[in-house]
mmCIF file of C-alpha atoms in Angstrom:
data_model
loop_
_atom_site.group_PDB
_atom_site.id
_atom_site.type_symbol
_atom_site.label_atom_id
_atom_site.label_comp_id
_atom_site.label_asym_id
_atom_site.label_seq_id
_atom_site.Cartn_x
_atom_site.Cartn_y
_atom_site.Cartn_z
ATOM 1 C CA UNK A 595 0.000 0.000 0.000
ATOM 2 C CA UNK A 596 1.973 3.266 -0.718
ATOM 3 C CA UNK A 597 1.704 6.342 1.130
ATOM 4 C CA UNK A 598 -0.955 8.390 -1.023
ATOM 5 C CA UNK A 599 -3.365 4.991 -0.295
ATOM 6 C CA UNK A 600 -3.125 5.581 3.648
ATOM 7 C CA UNK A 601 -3.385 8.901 3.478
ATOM 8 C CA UNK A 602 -6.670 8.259 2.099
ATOM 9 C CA UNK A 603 -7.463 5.843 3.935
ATOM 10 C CA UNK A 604 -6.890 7.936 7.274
ATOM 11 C CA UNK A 605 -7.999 10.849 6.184
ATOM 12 C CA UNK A 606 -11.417 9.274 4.835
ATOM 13 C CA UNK A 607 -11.794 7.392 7.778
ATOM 14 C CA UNK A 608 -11.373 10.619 10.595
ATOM 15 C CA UNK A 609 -13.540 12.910 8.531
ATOM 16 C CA UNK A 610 -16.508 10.371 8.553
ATOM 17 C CA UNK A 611 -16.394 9.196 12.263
ATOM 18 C CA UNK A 612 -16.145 13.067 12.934
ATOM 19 C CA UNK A 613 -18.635 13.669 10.537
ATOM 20 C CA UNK A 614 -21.312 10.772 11.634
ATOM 21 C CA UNK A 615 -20.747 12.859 15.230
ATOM 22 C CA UNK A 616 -22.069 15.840 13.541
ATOM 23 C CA UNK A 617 -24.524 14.517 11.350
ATOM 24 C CA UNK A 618 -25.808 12.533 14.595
ATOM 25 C CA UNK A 619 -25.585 15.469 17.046
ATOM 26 C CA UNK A 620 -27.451 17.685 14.309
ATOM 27 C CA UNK A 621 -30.808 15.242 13.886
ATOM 28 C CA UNK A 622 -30.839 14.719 17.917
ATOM 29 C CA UNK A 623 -31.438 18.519 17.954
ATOM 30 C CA UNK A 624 -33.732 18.442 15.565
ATOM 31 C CA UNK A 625 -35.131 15.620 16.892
ATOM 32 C CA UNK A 626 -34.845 17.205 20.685
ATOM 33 C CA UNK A 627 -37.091 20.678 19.037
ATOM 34 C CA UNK A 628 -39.581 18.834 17.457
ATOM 35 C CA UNK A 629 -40.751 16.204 19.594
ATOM 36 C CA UNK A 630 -44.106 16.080 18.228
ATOM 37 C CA UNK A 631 -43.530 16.408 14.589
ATOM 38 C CA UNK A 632 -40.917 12.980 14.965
ATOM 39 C CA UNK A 633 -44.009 10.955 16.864
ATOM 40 C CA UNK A 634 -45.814 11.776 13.779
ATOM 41 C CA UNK A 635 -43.041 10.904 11.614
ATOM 42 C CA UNK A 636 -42.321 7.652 13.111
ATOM 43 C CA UNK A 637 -45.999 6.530 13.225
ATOM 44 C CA UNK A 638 -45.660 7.328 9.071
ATOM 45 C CA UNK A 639 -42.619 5.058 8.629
ATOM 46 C CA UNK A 640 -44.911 2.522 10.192
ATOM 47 C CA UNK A 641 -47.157 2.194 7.845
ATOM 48 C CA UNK A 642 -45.432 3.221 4.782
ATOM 49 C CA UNK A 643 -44.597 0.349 2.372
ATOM 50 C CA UNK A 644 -43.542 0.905 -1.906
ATOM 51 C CA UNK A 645 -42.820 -2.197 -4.131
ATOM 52 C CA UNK A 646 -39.490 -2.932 -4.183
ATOM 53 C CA UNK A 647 -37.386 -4.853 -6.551
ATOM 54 C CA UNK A 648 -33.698 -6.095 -6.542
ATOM 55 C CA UNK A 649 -31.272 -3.535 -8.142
ATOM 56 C CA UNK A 650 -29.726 -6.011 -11.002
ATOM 57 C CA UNK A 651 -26.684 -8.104 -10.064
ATOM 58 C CA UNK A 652 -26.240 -5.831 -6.885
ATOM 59 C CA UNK A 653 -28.926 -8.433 -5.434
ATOM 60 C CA UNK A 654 -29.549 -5.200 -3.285
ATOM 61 C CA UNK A 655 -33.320 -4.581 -3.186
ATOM 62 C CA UNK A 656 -34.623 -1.269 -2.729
ATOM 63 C CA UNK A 657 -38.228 0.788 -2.760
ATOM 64 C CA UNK A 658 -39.124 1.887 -6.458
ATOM 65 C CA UNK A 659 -39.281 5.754 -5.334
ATOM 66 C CA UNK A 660 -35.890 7.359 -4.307
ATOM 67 C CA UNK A 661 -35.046 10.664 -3.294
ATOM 68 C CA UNK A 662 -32.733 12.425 -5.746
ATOM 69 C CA UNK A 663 -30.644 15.790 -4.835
ATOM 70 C CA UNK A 664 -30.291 17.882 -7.578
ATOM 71 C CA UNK A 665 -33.634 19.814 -9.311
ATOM 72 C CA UNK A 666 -34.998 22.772 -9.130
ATOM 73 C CA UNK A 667 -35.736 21.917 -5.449
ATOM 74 C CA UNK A 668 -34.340 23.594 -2.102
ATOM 75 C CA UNK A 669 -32.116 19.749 -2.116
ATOM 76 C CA UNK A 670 -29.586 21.754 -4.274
ATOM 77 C CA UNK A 671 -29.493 25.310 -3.725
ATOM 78 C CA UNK A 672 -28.052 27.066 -1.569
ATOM 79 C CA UNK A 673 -29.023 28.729 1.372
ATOM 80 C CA UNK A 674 -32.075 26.222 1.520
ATOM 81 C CA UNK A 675 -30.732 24.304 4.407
ATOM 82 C CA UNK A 676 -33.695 24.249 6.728
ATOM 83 C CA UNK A 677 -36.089 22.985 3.869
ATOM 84 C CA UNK A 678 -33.657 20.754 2.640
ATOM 85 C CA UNK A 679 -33.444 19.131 5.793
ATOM 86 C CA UNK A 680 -37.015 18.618 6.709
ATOM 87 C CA UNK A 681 -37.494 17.095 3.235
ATOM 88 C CA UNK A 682 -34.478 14.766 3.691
ATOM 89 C CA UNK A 683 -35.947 13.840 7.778
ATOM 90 C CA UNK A 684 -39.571 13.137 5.956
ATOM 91 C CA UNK A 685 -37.888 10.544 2.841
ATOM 92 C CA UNK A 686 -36.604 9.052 5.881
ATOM 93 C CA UNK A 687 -40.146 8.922 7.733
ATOM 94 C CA UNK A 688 -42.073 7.977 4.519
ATOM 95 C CA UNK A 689 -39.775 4.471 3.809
ATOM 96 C CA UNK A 690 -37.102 5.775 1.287
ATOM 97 C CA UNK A 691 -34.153 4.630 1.676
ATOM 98 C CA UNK A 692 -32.348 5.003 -1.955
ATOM 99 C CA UNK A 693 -30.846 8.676 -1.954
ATOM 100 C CA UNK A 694 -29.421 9.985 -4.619
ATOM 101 C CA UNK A 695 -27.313 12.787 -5.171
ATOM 102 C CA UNK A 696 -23.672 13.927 -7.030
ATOM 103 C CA UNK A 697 -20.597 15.834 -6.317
ATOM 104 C CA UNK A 698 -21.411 19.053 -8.386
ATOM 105 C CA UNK A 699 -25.195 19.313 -6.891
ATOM 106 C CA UNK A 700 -24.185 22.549 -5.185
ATOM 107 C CA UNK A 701 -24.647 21.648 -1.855
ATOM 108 C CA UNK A 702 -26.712 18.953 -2.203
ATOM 109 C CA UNK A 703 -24.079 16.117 -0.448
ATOM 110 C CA UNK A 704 -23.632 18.332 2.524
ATOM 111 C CA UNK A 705 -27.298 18.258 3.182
ATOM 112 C CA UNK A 706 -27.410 14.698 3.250
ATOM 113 C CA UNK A 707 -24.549 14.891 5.025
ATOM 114 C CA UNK A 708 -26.459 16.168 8.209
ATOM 115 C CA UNK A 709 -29.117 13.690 8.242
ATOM 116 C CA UNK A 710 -27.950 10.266 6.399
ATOM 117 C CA UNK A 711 -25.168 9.138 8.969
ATOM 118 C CA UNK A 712 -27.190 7.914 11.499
ATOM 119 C CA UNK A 713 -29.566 6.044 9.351
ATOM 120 C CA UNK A 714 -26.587 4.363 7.188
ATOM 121 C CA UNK A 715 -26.765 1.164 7.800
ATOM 122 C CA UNK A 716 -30.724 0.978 6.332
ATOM 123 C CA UNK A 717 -30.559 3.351 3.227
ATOM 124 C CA UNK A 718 -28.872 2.551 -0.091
ATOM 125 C CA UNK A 719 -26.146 5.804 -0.958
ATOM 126 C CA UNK A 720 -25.438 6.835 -4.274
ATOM 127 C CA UNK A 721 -23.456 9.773 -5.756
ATOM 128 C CA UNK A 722 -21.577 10.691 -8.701
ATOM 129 C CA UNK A 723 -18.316 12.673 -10.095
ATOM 130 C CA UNK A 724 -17.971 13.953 -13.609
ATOM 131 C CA UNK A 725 -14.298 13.970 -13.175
ATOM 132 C CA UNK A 726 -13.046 11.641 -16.249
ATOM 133 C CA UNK A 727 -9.292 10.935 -14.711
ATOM 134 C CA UNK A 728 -8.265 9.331 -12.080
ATOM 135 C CA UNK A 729 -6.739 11.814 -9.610
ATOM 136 C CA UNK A 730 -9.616 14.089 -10.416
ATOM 137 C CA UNK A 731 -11.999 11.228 -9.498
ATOM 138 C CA UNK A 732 -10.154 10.566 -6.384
ATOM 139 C CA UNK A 733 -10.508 14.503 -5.457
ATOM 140 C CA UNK A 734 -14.215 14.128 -5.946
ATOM 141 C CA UNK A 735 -14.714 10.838 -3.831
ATOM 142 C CA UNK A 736 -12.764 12.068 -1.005
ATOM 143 C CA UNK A 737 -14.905 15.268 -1.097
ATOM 144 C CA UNK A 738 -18.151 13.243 -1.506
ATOM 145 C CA UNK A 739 -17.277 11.240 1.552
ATOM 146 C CA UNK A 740 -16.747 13.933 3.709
ATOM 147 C CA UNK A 741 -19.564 16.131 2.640
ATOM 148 C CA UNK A 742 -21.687 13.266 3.258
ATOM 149 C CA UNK A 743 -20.265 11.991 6.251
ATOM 150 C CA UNK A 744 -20.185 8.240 5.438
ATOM 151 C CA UNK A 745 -17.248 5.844 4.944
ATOM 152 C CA UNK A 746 -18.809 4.464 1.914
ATOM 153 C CA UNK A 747 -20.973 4.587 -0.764
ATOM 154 C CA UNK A 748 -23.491 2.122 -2.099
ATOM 155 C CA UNK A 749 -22.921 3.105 -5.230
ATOM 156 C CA UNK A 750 -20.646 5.546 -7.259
ATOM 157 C CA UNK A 751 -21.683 6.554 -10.826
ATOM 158 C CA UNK A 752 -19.432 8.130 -13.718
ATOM 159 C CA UNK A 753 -21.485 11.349 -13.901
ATOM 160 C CA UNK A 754 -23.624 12.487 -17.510
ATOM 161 C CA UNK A 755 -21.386 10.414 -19.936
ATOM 162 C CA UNK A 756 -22.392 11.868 -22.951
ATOM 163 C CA UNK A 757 -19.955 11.550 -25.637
ATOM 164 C CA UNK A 758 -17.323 9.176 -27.363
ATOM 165 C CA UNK A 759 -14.162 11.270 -25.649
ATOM 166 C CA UNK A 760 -15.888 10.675 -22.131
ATOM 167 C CA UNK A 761 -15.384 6.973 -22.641
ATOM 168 C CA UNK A 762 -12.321 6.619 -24.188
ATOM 169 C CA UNK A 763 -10.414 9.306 -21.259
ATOM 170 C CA UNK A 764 -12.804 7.255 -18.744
ATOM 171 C CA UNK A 765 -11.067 3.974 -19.858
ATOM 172 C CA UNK A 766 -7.856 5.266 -20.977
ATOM 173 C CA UNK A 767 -4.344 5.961 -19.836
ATOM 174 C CA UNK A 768 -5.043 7.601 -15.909
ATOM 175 C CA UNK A 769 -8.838 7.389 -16.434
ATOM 176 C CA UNK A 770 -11.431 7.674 -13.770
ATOM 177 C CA UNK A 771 -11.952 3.731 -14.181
ATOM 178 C CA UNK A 772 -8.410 3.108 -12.253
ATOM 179 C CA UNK A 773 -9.652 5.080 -9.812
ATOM 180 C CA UNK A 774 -12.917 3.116 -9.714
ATOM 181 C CA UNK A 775 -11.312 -0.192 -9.001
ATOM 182 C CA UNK A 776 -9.220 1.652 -6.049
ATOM 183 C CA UNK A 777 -11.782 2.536 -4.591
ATOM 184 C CA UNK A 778 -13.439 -0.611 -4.557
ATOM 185 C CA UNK A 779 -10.559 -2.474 -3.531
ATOM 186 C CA UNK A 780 -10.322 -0.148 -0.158
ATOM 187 C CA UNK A 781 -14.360 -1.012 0.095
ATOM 188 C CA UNK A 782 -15.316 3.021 -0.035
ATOM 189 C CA UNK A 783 -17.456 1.693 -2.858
ATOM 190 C CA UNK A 784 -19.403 -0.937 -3.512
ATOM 191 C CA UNK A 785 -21.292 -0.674 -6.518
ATOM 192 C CA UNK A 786 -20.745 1.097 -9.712
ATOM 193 C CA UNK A 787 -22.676 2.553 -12.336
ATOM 194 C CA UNK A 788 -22.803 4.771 -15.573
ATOM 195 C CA UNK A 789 -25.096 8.022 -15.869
ATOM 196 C CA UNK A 790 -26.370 10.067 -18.876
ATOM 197 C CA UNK A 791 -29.074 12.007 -20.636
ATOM 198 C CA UNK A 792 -27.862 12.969 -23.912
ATOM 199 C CA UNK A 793 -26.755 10.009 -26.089
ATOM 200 C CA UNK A 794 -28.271 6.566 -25.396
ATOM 201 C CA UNK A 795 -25.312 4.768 -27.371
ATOM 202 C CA UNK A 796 -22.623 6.219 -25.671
ATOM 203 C CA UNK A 797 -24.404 4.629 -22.281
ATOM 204 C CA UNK A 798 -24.494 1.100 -24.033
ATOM 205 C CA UNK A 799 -20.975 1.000 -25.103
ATOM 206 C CA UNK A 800 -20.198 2.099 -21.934
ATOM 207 C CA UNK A 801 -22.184 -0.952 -20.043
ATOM 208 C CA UNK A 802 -20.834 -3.144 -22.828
ATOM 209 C CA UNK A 803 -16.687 -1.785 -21.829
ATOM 210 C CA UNK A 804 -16.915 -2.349 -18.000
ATOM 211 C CA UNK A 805 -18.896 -4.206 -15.710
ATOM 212 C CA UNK A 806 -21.351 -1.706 -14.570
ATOM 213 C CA UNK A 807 -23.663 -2.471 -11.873
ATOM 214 C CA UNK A 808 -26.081 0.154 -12.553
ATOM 215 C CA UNK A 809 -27.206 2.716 -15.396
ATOM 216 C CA UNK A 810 -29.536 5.856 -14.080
ATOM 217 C CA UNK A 811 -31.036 6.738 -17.216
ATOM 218 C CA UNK A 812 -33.939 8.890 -18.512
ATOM 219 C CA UNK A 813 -37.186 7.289 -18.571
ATOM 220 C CA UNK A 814 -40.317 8.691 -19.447
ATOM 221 C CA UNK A 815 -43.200 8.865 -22.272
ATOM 222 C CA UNK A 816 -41.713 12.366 -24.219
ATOM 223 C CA UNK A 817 -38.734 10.431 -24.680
ATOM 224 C CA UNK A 818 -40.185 7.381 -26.606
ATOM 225 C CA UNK A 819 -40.863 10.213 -29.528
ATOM 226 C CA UNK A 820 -36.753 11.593 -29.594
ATOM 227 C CA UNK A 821 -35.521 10.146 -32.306
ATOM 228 C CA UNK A 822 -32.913 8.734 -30.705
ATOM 229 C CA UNK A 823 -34.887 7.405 -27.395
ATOM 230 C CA UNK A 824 -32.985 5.917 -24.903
ATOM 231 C CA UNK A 825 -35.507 2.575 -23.503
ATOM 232 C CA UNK A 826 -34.507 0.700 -26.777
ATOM 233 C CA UNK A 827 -31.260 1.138 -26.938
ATOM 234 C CA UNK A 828 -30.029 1.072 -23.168
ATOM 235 C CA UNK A 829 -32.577 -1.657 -21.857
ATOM 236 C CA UNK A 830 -31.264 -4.506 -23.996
ATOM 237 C CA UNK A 831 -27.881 -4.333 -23.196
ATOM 238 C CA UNK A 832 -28.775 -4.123 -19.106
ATOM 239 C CA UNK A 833 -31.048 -6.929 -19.479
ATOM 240 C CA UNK A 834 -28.194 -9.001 -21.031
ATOM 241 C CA UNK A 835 -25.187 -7.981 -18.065
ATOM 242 C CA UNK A 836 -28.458 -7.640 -15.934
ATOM 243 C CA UNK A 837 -27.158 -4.089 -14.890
ATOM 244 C CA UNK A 838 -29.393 -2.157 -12.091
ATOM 245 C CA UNK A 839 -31.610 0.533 -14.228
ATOM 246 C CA UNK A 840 -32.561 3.592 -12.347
ATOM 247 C CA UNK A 841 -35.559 5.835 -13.979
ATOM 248 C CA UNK A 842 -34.350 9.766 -13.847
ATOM 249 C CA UNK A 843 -36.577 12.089 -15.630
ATOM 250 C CA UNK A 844 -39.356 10.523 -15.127
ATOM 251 C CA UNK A 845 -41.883 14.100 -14.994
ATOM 252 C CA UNK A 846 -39.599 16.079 -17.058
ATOM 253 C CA UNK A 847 -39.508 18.840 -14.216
ATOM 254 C CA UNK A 848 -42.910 19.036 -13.882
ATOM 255 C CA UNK A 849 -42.980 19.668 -17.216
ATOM 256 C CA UNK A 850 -44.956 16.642 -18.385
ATOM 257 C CA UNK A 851 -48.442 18.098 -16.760
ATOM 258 C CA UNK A 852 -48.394 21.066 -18.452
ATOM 259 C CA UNK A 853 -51.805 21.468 -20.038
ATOM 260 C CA UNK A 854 -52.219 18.666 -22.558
ATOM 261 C CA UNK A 855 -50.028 16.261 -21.180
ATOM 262 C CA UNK A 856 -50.314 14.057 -18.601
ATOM 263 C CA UNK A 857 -52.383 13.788 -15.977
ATOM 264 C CA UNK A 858 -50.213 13.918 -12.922
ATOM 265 C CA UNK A 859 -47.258 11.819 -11.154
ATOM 266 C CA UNK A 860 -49.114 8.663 -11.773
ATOM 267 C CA UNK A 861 -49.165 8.721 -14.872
ATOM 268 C CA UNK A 862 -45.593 9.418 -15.248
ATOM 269 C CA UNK A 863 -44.131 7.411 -12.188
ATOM 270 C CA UNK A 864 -46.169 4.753 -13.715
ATOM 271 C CA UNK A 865 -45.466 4.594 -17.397
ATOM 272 C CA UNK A 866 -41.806 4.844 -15.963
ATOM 273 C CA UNK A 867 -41.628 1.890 -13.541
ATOM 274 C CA UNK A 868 -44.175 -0.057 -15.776
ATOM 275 C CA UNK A 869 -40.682 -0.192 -18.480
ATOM 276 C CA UNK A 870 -39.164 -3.929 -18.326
ATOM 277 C CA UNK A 871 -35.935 -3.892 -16.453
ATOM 278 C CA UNK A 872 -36.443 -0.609 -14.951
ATOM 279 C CA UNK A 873 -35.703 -1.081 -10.919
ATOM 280 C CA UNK A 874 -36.911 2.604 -9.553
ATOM 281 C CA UNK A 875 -36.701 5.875 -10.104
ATOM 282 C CA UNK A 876 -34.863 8.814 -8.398
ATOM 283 C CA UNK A 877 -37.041 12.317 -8.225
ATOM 284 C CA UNK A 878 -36.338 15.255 -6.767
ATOM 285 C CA UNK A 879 -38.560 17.247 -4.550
ATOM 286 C CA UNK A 880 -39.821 21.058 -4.629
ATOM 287 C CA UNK A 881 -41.688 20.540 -0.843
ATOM 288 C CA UNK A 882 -42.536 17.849 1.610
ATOM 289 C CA UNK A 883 -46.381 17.855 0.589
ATOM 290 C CA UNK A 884 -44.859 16.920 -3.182
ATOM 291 C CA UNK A 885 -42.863 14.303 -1.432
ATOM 292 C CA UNK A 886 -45.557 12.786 0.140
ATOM 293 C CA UNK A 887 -47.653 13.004 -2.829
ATOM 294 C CA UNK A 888 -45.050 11.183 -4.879
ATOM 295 C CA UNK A 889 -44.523 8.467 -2.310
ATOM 296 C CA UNK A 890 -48.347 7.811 -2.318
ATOM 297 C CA UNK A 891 -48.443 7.605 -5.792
ATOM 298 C CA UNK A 892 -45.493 5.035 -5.381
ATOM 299 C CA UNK A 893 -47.144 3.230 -2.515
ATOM 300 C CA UNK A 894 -50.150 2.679 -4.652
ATOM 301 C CA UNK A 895 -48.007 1.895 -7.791
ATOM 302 C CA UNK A 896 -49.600 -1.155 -9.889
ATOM 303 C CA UNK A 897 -48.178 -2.085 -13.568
ATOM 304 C CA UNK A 898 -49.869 -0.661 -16.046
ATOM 305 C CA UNK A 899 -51.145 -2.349 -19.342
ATOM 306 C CA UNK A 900 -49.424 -2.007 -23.149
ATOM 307 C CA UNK A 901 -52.826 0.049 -23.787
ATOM 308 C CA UNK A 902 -52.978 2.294 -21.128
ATOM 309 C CA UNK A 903 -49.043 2.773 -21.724
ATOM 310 C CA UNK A 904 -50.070 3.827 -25.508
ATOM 311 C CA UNK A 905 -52.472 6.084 -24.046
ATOM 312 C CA UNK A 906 -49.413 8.322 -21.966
ATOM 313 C CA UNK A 907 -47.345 7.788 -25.054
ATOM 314 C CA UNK A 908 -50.225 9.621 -27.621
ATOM 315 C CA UNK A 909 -50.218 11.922 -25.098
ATOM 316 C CA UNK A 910 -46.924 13.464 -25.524
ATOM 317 C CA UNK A 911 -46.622 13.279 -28.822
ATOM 318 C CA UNK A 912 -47.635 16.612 -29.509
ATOM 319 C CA UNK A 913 -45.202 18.175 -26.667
ATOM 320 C CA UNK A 914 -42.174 15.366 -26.519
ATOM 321 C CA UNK A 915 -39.480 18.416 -27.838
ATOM 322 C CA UNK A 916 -40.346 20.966 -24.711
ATOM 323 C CA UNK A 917 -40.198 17.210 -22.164
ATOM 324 C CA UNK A 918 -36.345 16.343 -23.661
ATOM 325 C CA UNK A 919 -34.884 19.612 -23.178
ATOM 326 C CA UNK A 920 -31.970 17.353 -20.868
ATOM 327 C CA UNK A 921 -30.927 15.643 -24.078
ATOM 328 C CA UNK A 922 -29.008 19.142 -24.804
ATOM 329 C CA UNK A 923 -27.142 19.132 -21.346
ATOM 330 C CA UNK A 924 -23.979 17.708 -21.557
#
């Protein structure tokens, strides 16, 4: 083990025991002001139950809603601690455990950060670095850990792949991949996965280089009408390496209900998690009452038919350019 490696290693290690302390300390005073509010919290986690299916080969199974940190939500702006907070305490309370969230979310990881640790050991921890190197990876995970005061992370994506460069610096000479298989070997991963919204054949070749445990794609009905749609050309390949598919996207921002489109979330939660070899879906929130909204809709989630999935699809045919405005971001 050289030098660099410990220093890692030691420096990973004391920032999250010091950090679980925080986090810990921080949701017992929250926890200490609001006596009432986590009575009523805890009586919701009671009762609060969402399908769940295994994530792929991770043999990890997890609710089909997760909460995901970037958005136009308070989850990754700044200065929107407070509200971040209570909508991170009530995923918790409502039965989520898959959180989702990436090193360049603004301050997204450090709100997790202050409310995760002490529930680590029963949620399912993903984030994500857009660094394509390997030192530059290594500068992101360290940060990542820290800001979210864990040792570890379920899962650890290669953030919005989205072109032909991305994979061959990922993969090539001092790519981020060596620093994926470091990390692994130390066990500050365990799972890792490919991300992207702009080209659905870069994603494939990338599940078809490297034995990616997940994919966190975009899934929804607009999409279907892009003429280069991502379902058929991603869900194949994950089937085969059964790779972990994670819906993103899934209401467009809100974007989808806008008049003459769909109906609400679940429509869109449904023609998403109704896909073959999708596994869940990560959304963001804007406020706890959309949270809970979301999770209901989730709770209550049933398959839907190949007619009633036509019926979303004719639906956004008309407005499918304005619902894949991510398929620019790069």
């Amino acid at each position: 083990m050289t030098d660099k490696t410990t220093r890692r290693n030691f420096l990973l290690t004391g920032a999250a025991v010091a950090g679980g302390i925080i986090g810990s300390t921080a949701l017992q005073q929250n926890q200490t002001d609001s006596a009432q509010s986590t009575a009523q919290n805890t009586a919701t986690k009671s009762t609060a139950k969402m399908p769940e299916r295994v994530l792929g080969r991770t043999e990890v199974k997890v609710p089909i809603f997760g909460l995901g940190g970037a958005g136009q939500t308070p989850l990754s702006w700044e200065g929107k601690e407070g509200d971040a907070i209570a909508i991170i305490e009530k995923a918790i309370a409502l039965g989520i455990r898959y959180f989702d969230t990436a090193a360049n979310y603004g301050p997204s990881e450090d709100y997790f950060g202050k409310v995760l640790p002490s529930h680590r050991k029963n949620i399912f921890l993903a984030s994500k670095t857009d660094a394509r190197d390997r030192d530059g990876a290594w500068r992101e995970l360290e940060r990542s850990l820290k800001r979210l005061n864990t040792d570890r992370l379920d899962l650890w994506q290669m953030h919005h792949v989205s072109f032909t460069e991305d994979l061959e610096t990922i993969f090539g000479k001092n790519g981020a991949i060596q620093a994926v298989e470091e990390a692994k070997a130390q066990k500050l991963i365990r799972f890792v996965g490919i991300t992207g919204h702009h080209d659905p054949n870069i994603i494939a070749e990338g599940l078809r280089r490297y034995s990616f445990d997940a994919t966190l794609i975009p899934v929804n009905a607009a999409d279907k009408h892009h003429p280069r749609p991502f379902l058929p050309v991603v869900l194949p390949v994950a089937r085969e390496k059964n790779v972990g598919v994670i819906a993103m996207k899934v209401p467009a921002y809100g974007r989808l209900f806008k008049p003459g489109g769909l109906d609400g979330m679940n429509q869109a939660l449904g023609y998403a998690m109704s896909q073959p070899g999708v596994h869940c879906c990560v959304v963001a929130a804007e406020t706890i009452a959309q949270l809970e909204n979301n999770v209901k809709v989730a709770q209550a989630f049933q398959p839907l038919s190949q007619q009633e999935l036509a019926v979303i699809e004719q639906r956004t045919a008309a407005i499918w350019e304005d619902n894949t405005f991510f398929r620019a971001w790069t």
